[in-house]
């Protein structure tokens, strides 16, 4: 439980940092350059993480890094940049609160994590809070901004679950750096073709990009993917509801946006959804997703009752049967199998695949 709490607090760094990104983007970053805005955010952050971890992709991770980079970085950053420029700060951030439910459904299909009742109830409370805040949001609302925000929610949800599915293969810090670097490089030629020369940046814009690049990208995504590697996707998704909460509070405190009574109720309901989902520590996995895994990976090791039925000794601590257990399942008249004095595993064991060669 303490470990889960530690990873939950680590993961919470990401949505809080992202919630402030909407305000920083709208107030300090140049408008009209969403592609360059995404490149400047992703590429320096990726290179920073690569300088820290000093690891390059190997094998299939060259392609996986590009796929995850396109979903989680290139497309997501560009769409969020458009949404932040065309929607009020509070509304642009709270639309992303639909991410938890999308992640739960995708995780069910891709990694076999069936959402628990508390996860679903927390998602329902979060969506209800979103509706209360969205329908009473103030400021101009553009259709393009709405579409961009919804599209960002969809591609990022799929990319996050896909990253969780591959999370056990490589180091989280390295994987995050590869995704950011790959996403920035994929987006760079499109930015040059579509937007021409890079935008000129003044002092406030440089400070805004410094925050977005280091805090809201390098640090935040490393914390987010670390949470995905250690927590159920539903729990991580519900922690993402802190994103709209942060965006709304910053809109009120800094941008002087107004909140009605309904929006306040929605804010409280969203926080309730986060707390409700956090109480579910372990996901329910569908049986088909655990087939073929070693017992120590699934955590459902069946008890060994062979020694109760045949009189044999149970397997040793390595999980392999000794030679005499495999070749001579019947005990002698004393009820105790004859010890193996050679210290070697038998040929029958190798043929059955019980030894290391069979794995």
mmCIF file of C-alpha atoms in Angstrom:
data_model
loop_
_atom_site.group_PDB
_atom_site.id
_atom_site.type_symbol
_atom_site.label_atom_id
_atom_site.label_comp_id
_atom_site.label_asym_id
_atom_site.label_seq_id
_atom_site.Cartn_x
_atom_site.Cartn_y
_atom_site.Cartn_z
ATOM 1 C CA UNK A 1 0.000 0.000 0.000
ATOM 2 C CA UNK A 2 2.838 2.416 0.813
ATOM 3 C CA UNK A 3 4.426 1.601 -2.536
ATOM 4 C CA UNK A 4 1.163 2.359 -4.343
ATOM 5 C CA UNK A 5 0.847 5.663 -2.515
ATOM 6 C CA UNK A 6 4.398 6.601 -3.437
ATOM 7 C CA UNK A 7 3.791 5.883 -7.108
ATOM 8 C CA UNK A 8 0.448 7.685 -6.970
ATOM 9 C CA UNK A 9 2.115 10.818 -5.611
ATOM 10 C CA UNK A 10 4.816 10.533 -8.257
ATOM 11 C CA UNK A 11 2.231 10.176 -11.011
ATOM 12 C CA UNK A 12 0.237 13.149 -9.694
ATOM 13 C CA UNK A 13 3.149 15.439 -10.606
ATOM 14 C CA UNK A 14 2.243 15.023 -14.284
ATOM 15 C CA UNK A 15 -1.417 16.145 -14.345
ATOM 16 C CA UNK A 16 -0.708 19.067 -12.003
ATOM 17 C CA UNK A 17 2.094 20.268 -14.305
ATOM 18 C CA UNK A 18 -0.091 19.738 -17.385
ATOM 19 C CA UNK A 19 -2.961 21.686 -15.828
ATOM 20 C CA UNK A 20 -0.731 24.763 -15.723
ATOM 21 C CA UNK A 21 0.349 24.254 -19.348
ATOM 22 C CA UNK A 22 -2.932 25.564 -20.737
ATOM 23 C CA UNK A 23 -2.527 28.885 -18.949
ATOM 24 C CA UNK A 24 1.165 29.228 -19.879
ATOM 25 C CA UNK A 25 0.460 28.393 -23.532
ATOM 26 C CA UNK A 26 -2.380 30.845 -23.844
ATOM 27 C CA UNK A 27 -0.723 33.730 -22.006
ATOM 28 C CA UNK A 28 2.969 33.506 -22.967
ATOM 29 C CA UNK A 29 3.544 31.363 -26.054
ATOM 30 C CA UNK A 30 3.131 32.700 -29.609
ATOM 31 C CA UNK A 31 -0.196 31.937 -31.257
ATOM 32 C CA UNK A 32 -0.562 30.488 -34.730
ATOM 33 C CA UNK A 33 2.395 28.066 -34.584
ATOM 34 C CA UNK A 34 1.043 24.828 -33.075
ATOM 35 C CA UNK A 35 3.532 22.600 -34.899
ATOM 36 C CA UNK A 36 6.585 24.602 -33.890
ATOM 37 C CA UNK A 37 5.136 24.877 -30.419
ATOM 38 C CA UNK A 38 4.974 21.075 -30.195
ATOM 39 C CA UNK A 39 8.501 20.656 -31.615
ATOM 40 C CA UNK A 40 10.003 23.168 -29.191
ATOM 41 C CA UNK A 41 8.250 21.386 -26.348
ATOM 42 C CA UNK A 42 9.126 17.782 -27.250
ATOM 43 C CA UNK A 43 12.560 17.754 -28.865
ATOM 44 C CA UNK A 44 14.575 19.637 -26.213
ATOM 45 C CA UNK A 45 12.870 17.633 -23.457
ATOM 46 C CA UNK A 46 13.724 14.361 -25.189
ATOM 47 C CA UNK A 47 17.354 15.362 -25.703
ATOM 48 C CA UNK A 48 17.554 16.385 -22.040
ATOM 49 C CA UNK A 49 16.356 12.953 -20.892
ATOM 50 C CA UNK A 50 18.701 11.210 -23.346
ATOM 51 C CA UNK A 51 21.612 13.169 -21.877
ATOM 52 C CA UNK A 52 20.595 11.952 -18.425
ATOM 53 C CA UNK A 53 20.006 8.248 -19.190
ATOM 54 C CA UNK A 54 22.580 7.887 -22.030
ATOM 55 C CA UNK A 55 20.750 5.023 -23.710
ATOM 56 C CA UNK A 56 19.688 4.522 -27.321
ATOM 57 C CA UNK A 57 16.872 2.257 -28.570
ATOM 58 C CA UNK A 58 17.670 -1.290 -29.627
ATOM 59 C CA UNK A 59 15.886 -3.706 -31.918
ATOM 60 C CA UNK A 60 12.148 -3.158 -32.180
ATOM 61 C CA UNK A 61 12.298 -0.123 -29.908
ATOM 62 C CA UNK A 62 13.387 2.069 -32.812
ATOM 63 C CA UNK A 63 9.930 1.529 -34.351
ATOM 64 C CA UNK A 64 8.092 1.485 -31.014
ATOM 65 C CA UNK A 65 9.661 4.803 -30.040
ATOM 66 C CA UNK A 66 8.406 6.387 -33.261
ATOM 67 C CA UNK A 67 4.902 4.958 -32.796
ATOM 68 C CA UNK A 68 4.642 6.125 -29.184
ATOM 69 C CA UNK A 69 6.267 9.427 -30.060
ATOM 70 C CA UNK A 70 3.710 10.046 -32.810
ATOM 71 C CA UNK A 71 0.775 9.251 -30.489
ATOM 72 C CA UNK A 72 1.884 10.667 -27.157
ATOM 73 C CA UNK A 73 4.014 13.561 -28.325
ATOM 74 C CA UNK A 74 3.655 14.750 -31.942
ATOM 75 C CA UNK A 75 -0.092 14.512 -32.428
ATOM 76 C CA UNK A 76 -0.955 15.163 -28.794
ATOM 77 C CA UNK A 77 1.168 18.309 -28.418
ATOM 78 C CA UNK A 78 -0.033 19.850 -31.663
ATOM 79 C CA UNK A 79 -3.683 19.206 -30.808
ATOM 80 C CA UNK A 80 -3.313 20.503 -27.257
ATOM 81 C CA UNK A 81 -1.586 23.614 -28.565
ATOM 82 C CA UNK A 82 -4.536 24.325 -30.880
ATOM 83 C CA UNK A 83 -7.052 23.647 -28.092
ATOM 84 C CA UNK A 84 -5.238 25.922 -25.650
ATOM 85 C CA UNK A 85 -5.248 28.775 -28.162
ATOM 86 C CA UNK A 86 -8.950 28.461 -29.074
ATOM 87 C CA UNK A 87 -10.628 27.530 -25.774
ATOM 88 C CA UNK A 88 -10.819 29.082 -22.298
ATOM 89 C CA UNK A 89 -8.193 27.694 -19.929
ATOM 90 C CA UNK A 90 -10.672 25.863 -17.741
ATOM 91 C CA UNK A 91 -12.661 24.280 -20.564
ATOM 92 C CA UNK A 92 -9.613 23.195 -22.573
ATOM 93 C CA UNK A 93 -8.224 21.351 -19.555
ATOM 94 C CA UNK A 94 -11.398 19.680 -18.264
ATOM 95 C CA UNK A 95 -12.283 18.047 -21.595
ATOM 96 C CA UNK A 96 -9.258 15.827 -21.019
ATOM 97 C CA UNK A 97 -11.021 14.432 -17.944
ATOM 98 C CA UNK A 98 -12.632 11.881 -20.243
ATOM 99 C CA UNK A 99 -9.189 10.238 -20.523
ATOM 100 C CA UNK A 100 -9.666 7.929 -17.477
ATOM 101 C CA UNK A 101 -12.661 6.136 -18.984
ATOM 102 C CA UNK A 102 -10.975 5.879 -22.378
ATOM 103 C CA UNK A 103 -7.846 4.440 -20.767
ATOM 104 C CA UNK A 104 -9.865 1.893 -18.779
ATOM 105 C CA UNK A 105 -11.615 0.599 -21.887
ATOM 106 C CA UNK A 106 -8.422 0.480 -23.930
ATOM 107 C CA UNK A 107 -6.472 -1.177 -21.093
ATOM 108 C CA UNK A 108 -9.169 -3.843 -20.878
ATOM 109 C CA UNK A 109 -8.630 -4.698 -24.524
ATOM 110 C CA UNK A 110 -4.852 -4.240 -24.810
ATOM 111 C CA UNK A 111 -3.423 -5.371 -21.451
ATOM 112 C CA UNK A 112 -6.343 -7.321 -19.977
ATOM 113 C CA UNK A 113 -7.009 -4.971 -17.040
ATOM 114 C CA UNK A 114 -10.727 -5.186 -16.415
ATOM 115 C CA UNK A 115 -11.767 -1.985 -14.602
ATOM 116 C CA UNK A 116 -13.078 -2.444 -11.077
ATOM 117 C CA UNK A 117 -16.298 -0.997 -9.768
ATOM 118 C CA UNK A 118 -14.543 1.822 -7.910
ATOM 119 C CA UNK A 119 -12.579 2.751 -11.008
ATOM 120 C CA UNK A 120 -15.783 2.968 -13.039
ATOM 121 C CA UNK A 121 -17.569 4.900 -10.300
ATOM 122 C CA UNK A 122 -14.627 7.301 -10.060
ATOM 123 C CA UNK A 123 -14.671 7.802 -13.825
ATOM 124 C CA UNK A 124 -18.403 8.425 -13.714
ATOM 125 C CA UNK A 125 -17.986 11.014 -10.975
ATOM 126 C CA UNK A 126 -15.196 12.672 -12.941
ATOM 127 C CA UNK A 127 -17.247 12.847 -16.129
ATOM 128 C CA UNK A 128 -20.189 14.255 -14.182
ATOM 129 C CA UNK A 129 -17.880 16.905 -12.775
ATOM 130 C CA UNK A 130 -16.661 17.643 -16.298
ATOM 131 C CA UNK A 131 -20.222 18.161 -17.522
ATOM 132 C CA UNK A 132 -20.999 20.554 -14.689
ATOM 133 C CA UNK A 133 -17.913 22.628 -15.412
ATOM 134 C CA UNK A 134 -18.074 22.525 -19.221
ATOM 135 C CA UNK A 135 -21.704 23.539 -19.530
ATOM 136 C CA UNK A 136 -21.114 26.595 -17.374
ATOM 137 C CA UNK A 137 -17.705 27.633 -18.688
ATOM 138 C CA UNK A 138 -17.259 31.276 -19.596
ATOM 139 C CA UNK A 139 -15.456 32.761 -22.597
ATOM 140 C CA UNK A 140 -15.583 32.081 -26.345
ATOM 141 C CA UNK A 141 -15.805 28.416 -27.354
ATOM 142 C CA UNK A 142 -14.689 27.399 -30.841
ATOM 143 C CA UNK A 143 -15.697 24.192 -32.575
ATOM 144 C CA UNK A 144 -12.135 23.648 -33.805
ATOM 145 C CA UNK A 145 -10.848 23.921 -30.244
ATOM 146 C CA UNK A 146 -13.366 21.348 -29.041
ATOM 147 C CA UNK A 147 -12.446 18.921 -31.834
ATOM 148 C CA UNK A 148 -8.725 19.390 -31.193
ATOM 149 C CA UNK A 149 -9.152 18.706 -27.480
ATOM 150 C CA UNK A 150 -11.248 15.573 -28.044
ATOM 151 C CA UNK A 151 -8.769 14.275 -30.637
ATOM 152 C CA UNK A 152 -5.894 14.879 -28.208
ATOM 153 C CA UNK A 153 -7.765 12.854 -25.594
ATOM 154 C CA UNK A 154 -8.237 9.933 -27.985
ATOM 155 C CA UNK A 155 -4.708 9.626 -29.363
ATOM 156 C CA UNK A 156 -3.086 10.114 -25.957
ATOM 157 C CA UNK A 157 -5.295 7.502 -24.269
ATOM 158 C CA UNK A 158 -4.343 4.906 -26.871
ATOM 159 C CA UNK A 159 -0.680 5.881 -26.685
ATOM 160 C CA UNK A 160 -0.599 5.703 -22.874
ATOM 161 C CA UNK A 161 -2.084 2.202 -22.764
ATOM 162 C CA UNK A 162 0.264 1.063 -25.520
ATOM 163 C CA UNK A 163 3.188 2.450 -23.504
ATOM 164 C CA UNK A 164 1.941 0.518 -20.465
ATOM 165 C CA UNK A 165 1.824 -2.686 -22.500
ATOM 166 C CA UNK A 166 5.489 -2.245 -23.453
ATOM 167 C CA UNK A 167 6.613 -0.729 -20.128
ATOM 168 C CA UNK A 168 8.336 -3.855 -18.817
ATOM 169 C CA UNK A 169 10.788 -4.027 -21.713
ATOM 170 C CA UNK A 170 12.981 -0.969 -21.109
ATOM 171 C CA UNK A 171 13.826 1.689 -18.538
ATOM 172 C CA UNK A 172 11.075 4.287 -18.077
ATOM 173 C CA UNK A 173 13.405 7.289 -18.298
ATOM 174 C CA UNK A 174 14.974 6.004 -21.516
ATOM 175 C CA UNK A 175 11.617 5.165 -23.070
ATOM 176 C CA UNK A 176 10.294 8.652 -22.258
ATOM 177 C CA UNK A 177 13.363 10.271 -23.804
ATOM 178 C CA UNK A 178 13.036 8.175 -26.959
ATOM 179 C CA UNK A 179 9.364 9.034 -27.333
ATOM 180 C CA UNK A 180 9.941 12.749 -26.912
ATOM 181 C CA UNK A 181 12.907 12.801 -29.285
ATOM 182 C CA UNK A 182 11.148 10.668 -31.894
ATOM 183 C CA UNK A 183 7.965 12.720 -31.651
ATOM 184 C CA UNK A 184 9.852 15.990 -32.039
ATOM 185 C CA UNK A 185 11.831 14.740 -35.042
ATOM 186 C CA UNK A 186 8.682 13.416 -36.737
ATOM 187 C CA UNK A 187 6.956 16.769 -36.313
ATOM 188 C CA UNK A 188 9.861 19.000 -37.377
ATOM 189 C CA UNK A 189 9.547 18.620 -41.191
ATOM 190 C CA UNK A 190 5.781 19.217 -41.027
ATOM 191 C CA UNK A 191 6.383 22.368 -38.999
ATOM 192 C CA UNK A 192 8.881 23.660 -41.576
ATOM 193 C CA UNK A 193 6.560 22.909 -44.524
ATOM 194 C CA UNK A 194 3.367 24.217 -42.929
ATOM 195 C CA UNK A 195 4.607 27.158 -40.862
ATOM 196 C CA UNK A 196 7.813 28.249 -42.577
ATOM 197 C CA UNK A 197 10.429 29.866 -40.399
ATOM 198 C CA UNK A 198 10.332 29.314 -36.624
ATOM 199 C CA UNK A 199 8.504 31.995 -34.625
ATOM 200 C CA UNK A 200 10.492 34.705 -32.917
ATOM 201 C CA UNK A 201 10.509 34.313 -29.141
ATOM 202 C CA UNK A 202 10.694 37.170 -26.656
ATOM 203 C CA UNK A 203 11.619 36.898 -22.983
ATOM 204 C CA UNK A 204 8.211 35.750 -21.665
ATOM 205 C CA UNK A 205 7.907 33.196 -24.477
ATOM 206 C CA UNK A 206 11.333 31.758 -23.651
ATOM 207 C CA UNK A 207 10.389 31.457 -19.995
ATOM 208 C CA UNK A 208 7.074 29.861 -20.966
ATOM 209 C CA UNK A 209 8.792 27.301 -23.169
ATOM 210 C CA UNK A 210 11.349 26.622 -20.415
ATOM 211 C CA UNK A 211 8.529 25.661 -18.048
ATOM 212 C CA UNK A 212 6.642 23.664 -20.678
ATOM 213 C CA UNK A 213 9.756 21.827 -21.863
ATOM 214 C CA UNK A 214 11.454 20.969 -18.561
ATOM 215 C CA UNK A 215 8.635 20.737 -16.012
ATOM 216 C CA UNK A 216 5.487 19.972 -18.009
ATOM 217 C CA UNK A 217 7.209 17.631 -20.475
ATOM 218 C CA UNK A 218 10.492 16.045 -19.347
ATOM 219 C CA UNK A 219 9.636 15.728 -15.648
ATOM 220 C CA UNK A 220 5.890 15.255 -16.073
ATOM 221 C CA UNK A 221 6.035 12.527 -18.722
ATOM 222 C CA UNK A 222 8.745 10.630 -16.853
ATOM 223 C CA UNK A 223 6.501 10.629 -13.757
ATOM 224 C CA UNK A 224 3.432 9.672 -15.812
ATOM 225 C CA UNK A 225 5.033 6.686 -17.550
ATOM 226 C CA UNK A 226 6.564 5.544 -14.257
ATOM 227 C CA UNK A 227 3.052 5.481 -12.816
ATOM 228 C CA UNK A 228 1.765 3.517 -15.805
ATOM 229 C CA UNK A 229 4.498 0.928 -15.237
ATOM 230 C CA UNK A 230 3.579 0.402 -11.556
ATOM 231 C CA UNK A 231 -0.142 1.175 -11.223
ATOM 232 C CA UNK A 232 -3.318 0.025 -12.988
ATOM 233 C CA UNK A 233 -4.244 2.122 -16.003
ATOM 234 C CA UNK A 234 -7.558 3.043 -14.353
ATOM 235 C CA UNK A 235 -5.798 4.471 -11.299
ATOM 236 C CA UNK A 236 -3.365 6.464 -13.429
ATOM 237 C CA UNK A 237 -6.193 7.754 -15.600
ATOM 238 C CA UNK A 238 -8.163 8.927 -12.576
ATOM 239 C CA UNK A 239 -5.114 10.732 -11.220
ATOM 240 C CA UNK A 240 -5.160 12.571 -14.532
ATOM 241 C CA UNK A 241 -8.331 14.294 -13.310
ATOM 242 C CA UNK A 242 -6.005 16.550 -11.316
ATOM 243 C CA UNK A 243 -5.207 18.130 -14.695
ATOM 244 C CA UNK A 244 -8.570 19.903 -15.092
ATOM 245 C CA UNK A 245 -8.675 20.722 -11.388
ATOM 246 C CA UNK A 246 -5.344 22.522 -11.706
ATOM 247 C CA UNK A 247 -6.414 24.250 -14.899
ATOM 248 C CA UNK A 248 -9.641 25.524 -13.370
ATOM 249 C CA UNK A 249 -7.976 26.753 -10.183
ATOM 250 C CA UNK A 250 -5.242 28.568 -12.106
ATOM 251 C CA UNK A 251 -7.851 30.110 -14.379
ATOM 252 C CA UNK A 252 -9.612 31.507 -11.319
ATOM 253 C CA UNK A 253 -6.548 32.576 -9.323
ATOM 254 C CA UNK A 254 -4.371 33.966 -12.111
ATOM 255 C CA UNK A 255 -6.509 34.586 -15.198
ATOM 256 C CA UNK A 256 -9.448 35.885 -13.111
ATOM 257 C CA UNK A 257 -11.931 33.541 -14.742
ATOM 258 C CA UNK A 258 -15.217 33.173 -12.905
ATOM 259 C CA UNK A 259 -16.734 30.016 -11.432
ATOM 260 C CA UNK A 260 -20.420 29.495 -10.848
ATOM 261 C CA UNK A 261 -21.950 27.327 -8.151
ATOM 262 C CA UNK A 262 -22.371 24.488 -10.624
ATOM 263 C CA UNK A 263 -18.698 24.643 -11.568
ATOM 264 C CA UNK A 264 -17.697 24.483 -7.935
ATOM 265 C CA UNK A 265 -19.881 21.384 -7.488
ATOM 266 C CA UNK A 266 -18.270 19.891 -10.574
ATOM 267 C CA UNK A 267 -14.811 20.592 -9.188
ATOM 268 C CA UNK A 268 -15.628 18.847 -5.902
ATOM 269 C CA UNK A 269 -17.194 15.923 -7.741
ATOM 270 C CA UNK A 270 -14.053 15.543 -9.852
ATOM 271 C CA UNK A 271 -11.870 15.394 -6.747
ATOM 272 C CA UNK A 272 -14.229 12.799 -5.285
ATOM 273 C CA UNK A 273 -13.723 10.677 -8.412
ATOM 274 C CA UNK A 274 -9.944 10.796 -7.928
ATOM 275 C CA UNK A 275 -10.203 9.671 -4.295
ATOM 276 C CA UNK A 276 -12.764 6.982 -5.083
ATOM 277 C CA UNK A 277 -10.665 5.379 -7.781
ATOM 278 C CA UNK A 278 -7.506 5.515 -5.695
ATOM 279 C CA UNK A 279 -8.928 2.948 -3.237
ATOM 280 C CA UNK A 280 -8.706 0.200 -5.850
ATOM 281 C CA UNK A 281 -5.180 -1.139 -5.499
ATOM 282 C CA UNK A 282 -5.155 -3.975 -8.015
ATOM 283 C CA UNK A 283 -6.805 -4.322 -11.408
ATOM 284 C CA UNK A 284 -8.944 -7.299 -12.398
ATOM 285 C CA UNK A 285 -7.271 -9.147 -15.236
ATOM 286 C CA UNK A 286 -9.186 -11.152 -17.771
ATOM 287 C CA UNK A 287 -8.150 -14.842 -17.788
ATOM 288 C CA UNK A 288 -7.061 -14.775 -21.416
ATOM 289 C CA UNK A 289 -4.399 -12.147 -20.726
ATOM 290 C CA UNK A 290 -2.561 -14.188 -18.088
ATOM 291 C CA UNK A 291 -2.291 -17.404 -20.049
ATOM 292 C CA UNK A 292 1.247 -18.374 -20.853
ATOM 293 C CA UNK A 293 2.784 -16.209 -18.141
ATOM 294 C CA UNK A 294 5.011 -17.551 -15.448
ATOM 295 C CA UNK A 295 3.344 -17.924 -12.034
ATOM 296 C CA UNK A 296 5.557 -15.272 -10.488
ATOM 297 C CA UNK A 297 4.381 -12.757 -13.100
ATOM 298 C CA UNK A 298 0.660 -13.267 -12.622
ATOM 299 C CA UNK A 299 0.798 -13.666 -8.882
ATOM 300 C CA UNK A 300 -1.560 -16.673 -9.071
ATOM 301 C CA UNK A 301 0.809 -19.567 -8.477
ATOM 302 C CA UNK A 302 -1.250 -22.726 -7.912
ATOM 303 C CA UNK A 303 -0.375 -24.782 -4.843
ATOM 304 C CA UNK A 304 1.699 -27.876 -5.511
ATOM 305 C CA UNK A 305 -0.223 -30.895 -4.233
ATOM 306 C CA UNK A 306 1.869 -33.551 -5.946
ATOM 307 C CA UNK A 307 3.587 -34.550 -2.728
ATOM 308 C CA UNK A 308 0.209 -34.966 -1.026
ATOM 309 C CA UNK A 309 -1.086 -37.308 -3.711
ATOM 310 C CA UNK A 310 2.005 -39.341 -4.558
ATOM 311 C CA UNK A 311 4.175 -38.974 -1.484
ATOM 312 C CA UNK A 312 6.863 -37.111 -3.393
ATOM 313 C CA UNK A 313 8.696 -34.123 -2.071
ATOM 314 C CA UNK A 314 7.535 -30.719 -3.415
ATOM 315 C CA UNK A 315 9.690 -28.938 -5.994
ATOM 316 C CA UNK A 316 12.795 -27.165 -4.807
ATOM 317 C CA UNK A 317 12.971 -23.374 -4.536
ATOM 318 C CA UNK A 318 13.900 -22.986 -8.185
ATOM 319 C CA UNK A 319 10.575 -24.502 -9.216
ATOM 320 C CA UNK A 320 12.260 -27.573 -10.884
ATOM 321 C CA UNK A 321 11.657 -31.178 -9.920
ATOM 322 C CA UNK A 322 14.633 -33.336 -9.041
ATOM 323 C CA UNK A 323 15.672 -36.262 -11.166
ATOM 324 C CA UNK A 324 14.184 -38.981 -9.001
ATOM 325 C CA UNK A 325 10.814 -37.163 -8.766
ATOM 326 C CA UNK A 326 10.455 -37.075 -12.535
ATOM 327 C CA UNK A 327 11.709 -40.560 -13.308
ATOM 328 C CA UNK A 328 10.383 -42.408 -10.253
ATOM 329 C CA UNK A 329 7.068 -40.923 -9.089
ATOM 330 C CA UNK A 330 6.328 -43.960 -6.879
ATOM 331 C CA UNK A 331 8.036 -43.941 -3.475
ATOM 332 C CA UNK A 332 9.772 -47.037 -2.127
ATOM 333 C CA UNK A 333 8.323 -49.160 0.629
ATOM 334 C CA UNK A 334 9.415 -46.733 3.304
ATOM 335 C CA UNK A 335 7.366 -43.989 1.699
ATOM 336 C CA UNK A 336 10.473 -41.825 1.090
ATOM 337 C CA UNK A 337 11.952 -41.475 -2.399
ATOM 338 C CA UNK A 338 15.569 -42.470 -2.821
ATOM 339 C CA UNK A 339 17.841 -39.373 -2.848
ATOM 340 C CA UNK A 340 19.628 -38.354 -6.024
ATOM 341 C CA UNK A 341 23.352 -38.441 -5.255
ATOM 342 C CA UNK A 342 24.458 -37.151 -8.652
ATOM 343 C CA UNK A 343 23.146 -33.611 -8.109
ATOM 344 C CA UNK A 344 22.123 -33.390 -11.792
ATOM 345 C CA UNK A 345 18.668 -32.970 -13.344
ATOM 346 C CA UNK A 346 17.441 -35.921 -15.378
ATOM 347 C CA UNK A 347 16.958 -36.164 -19.112
ATOM 348 C CA UNK A 348 13.240 -36.677 -18.645
ATOM 349 C CA UNK A 349 12.995 -33.217 -17.044
ATOM 350 C CA UNK A 350 14.614 -31.572 -20.070
ATOM 351 C CA UNK A 351 12.321 -33.441 -22.425
ATOM 352 C CA UNK A 352 9.249 -32.235 -20.458
ATOM 353 C CA UNK A 353 10.447 -28.609 -20.545
ATOM 354 C CA UNK A 354 10.523 -28.224 -16.750
ATOM 355 C CA UNK A 355 14.128 -27.101 -16.706
ATOM 356 C CA UNK A 356 15.649 -23.819 -17.910
ATOM 357 C CA UNK A 357 15.929 -25.098 -21.480
ATOM 358 C CA UNK A 358 12.170 -25.546 -21.663
ATOM 359 C CA UNK A 359 11.398 -21.914 -20.801
#
